[in-house]
Amino acid sequence: MSLNPITRRRFLTAASGLLAGLPFASHLRVYSPANRLARGKYSITAIASRNGLEAIQLAYKLISDGKDPLDAVIAGVTLVEDDPEDDSVGYGGLPNEDGVVELDAAVMHGPSHKAGAVAALRNIRNPSKVARLVMETTDHVLLVGKGALRFARAHGFKEQDLLTDKARKAWLKWKQSLSPRDDWLTPPEEDQQTGAASLLDRHTGTIHCASINSSGDISCATTTSGLSYKIPGRVGDSPIIGAGLYVDNDVGSCGSTGRGEANLQNLCSFHAVELMRGGMSPKDAGLEVLRRVASHTREERLLDDRGRPDFGLKFYLLGKDGSYAGVSMWAPARFAVADRKGARLEDCACLYDRDN
Ligand code: GLY
């Protein structure tokens, strides 16, 4: 697997940080009889949302070196949380309507069937690491807001302003363009260059990353700055176990990106894994949960002129046997996968196409 020089530097930095003493999940490893019988049978695979190509390269390398899949996926998503250019996750994420970055994240460890999550966390750039500590050091699953921040501080996380100049300018344009009837004047050059509609565009970018090791142990993480310009305190699907991610170590995993509200109303990741338990392939299970979301979407404001959900939602599914799929409400869409053939982007299976 070849890496460009920047990727390689970040990759090595992240790998050495991990080796230098970040906690490993090995003490959580629980070998069920099924796993004991199966050790060594499985092919190492990592999947992620499209923005996770570097993340899966790192995750794949770490698992190949014998690290626990949870260590690997958290190291992978940390690359994206730290990246100021990714405006949907961690440092550089787009803020809420007040201009404050609020982050959500969850992790799930297949062998122990334990999970941890944080929501509406401010000032801490790596919410996935805090989520992991919720899982490993408390009797809880989800901490939110000020409590999550106090917990992170207690574990030595440093606070910082997560709003980059780029994200602040995007937020300011959104605010200035919201309404012609408020006191914020729309910058005229913005109207000319991009059109007022695109200034109002909001997104729900996120990274999900999942992996399986040669023993068949699966773990995953989902981390996000959530819906851009959201109402302060809004929590999406990402930190909700069964929605933003879910693992059953005997079956597989599923995680999401896209419109969190649609996923929250349907608990899609749990549903998808249950469909896989019933024998469906990752692709068929993913498409089936998208069909369920579509059939449950009834508000006119959320439908296009043909009655189809007018929003994006994607799932990334990994089967116990290393089978995998990315599925999307709308084409075109891609996802990232790494296995013995290398790391690459592949096309998602899509429910709808605007051209058809
Ligand atoms: N799927 C990310 C969110 O809705 O917050």
Short mmCIF file of N, CA and C and ligand atoms in Angstrom, two decimals, residues 104 204-206 224 226-227 234 236-238 257-261, ligand 1:
data_model
loop_
_atom_site.label_atom_id
_atom_site.label_comp_id
_atom_site.label_asym_id
_atom_site.label_seq_id
_atom_site.Cartn_x
_atom_site.Cartn_y
_atom_site.Cartn_z
N ASP A 104 -19.79 15.11 18.56
CA ASP A 104 -20.39 13.86 19.02
C ASP A 104 -19.50 12.70 18.56
N THR A 204 -23.91 17.18 7.02
CA THR A 204 -23.82 16.31 8.19
C THR A 204 -22.66 15.35 7.99
N GLY A 205 -21.55 15.88 7.50
CA GLY A 205 -20.37 15.04 7.30
C GLY A 205 -19.92 14.44 8.62
N THR A 206 -19.29 13.32 8.54
CA THR A 206 -18.97 12.50 9.70
C THR A 206 -17.93 11.50 9.22
N THR A 224 -18.03 13.10 14.71
CA THR A 224 -18.61 14.14 13.86
C THR A 224 -18.72 15.48 14.59
N GLY A 226 -21.31 17.04 13.53
CA GLY A 226 -22.77 17.05 13.41
C GLY A 226 -23.27 17.97 12.32
N LEU A 227 -24.54 18.23 12.37
CA LEU A 227 -25.18 19.10 11.38
C LEU A 227 -24.61 20.51 11.50
N ARG A 234 -28.08 20.31 19.86
CA ARG A 234 -28.61 19.25 18.98
C ARG A 234 -27.60 18.09 18.96
N GLY A 236 -26.93 14.38 17.08
CA GLY A 236 -27.35 13.55 15.94
C GLY A 236 -27.30 12.08 16.26
N ASP A 237 -27.15 11.29 15.21
CA ASP A 237 -27.14 9.84 15.37
C ASP A 237 -25.78 9.29 15.81
N SER A 238 -24.70 10.02 15.50
CA SER A 238 -23.35 9.44 15.66
C SER A 238 -23.08 8.87 17.04
N THR A 257 -23.26 7.84 8.10
CA THR A 257 -23.06 9.27 7.93
C THR A 257 -24.32 9.81 7.25
N GLY A 258 -24.54 11.10 7.36
CA GLY A 258 -25.71 11.69 6.70
C GLY A 258 -26.72 12.21 7.70
N ARG A 259 -27.96 12.34 7.26
CA ARG A 259 -28.99 12.98 8.09
C ARG A 259 -29.28 12.16 9.35
N GLY A 260 -28.75 12.63 10.47
CA GLY A 260 -28.85 11.88 11.71
C GLY A 260 -30.27 11.68 12.19
N GLU A 261 -31.13 12.67 11.94
CA GLU A 261 -32.50 12.57 12.45
C GLU A 261 -33.21 11.36 11.83
N1 GLY B 1 -24.80 11.91 10.95
C1 GLY B 1 -24.26 13.00 11.65
C2 GLY B 1 -25.29 13.85 12.27
O1 GLY B 1 -26.42 13.90 11.82
O2 GLY B 1 -24.95 14.53 13.22
#
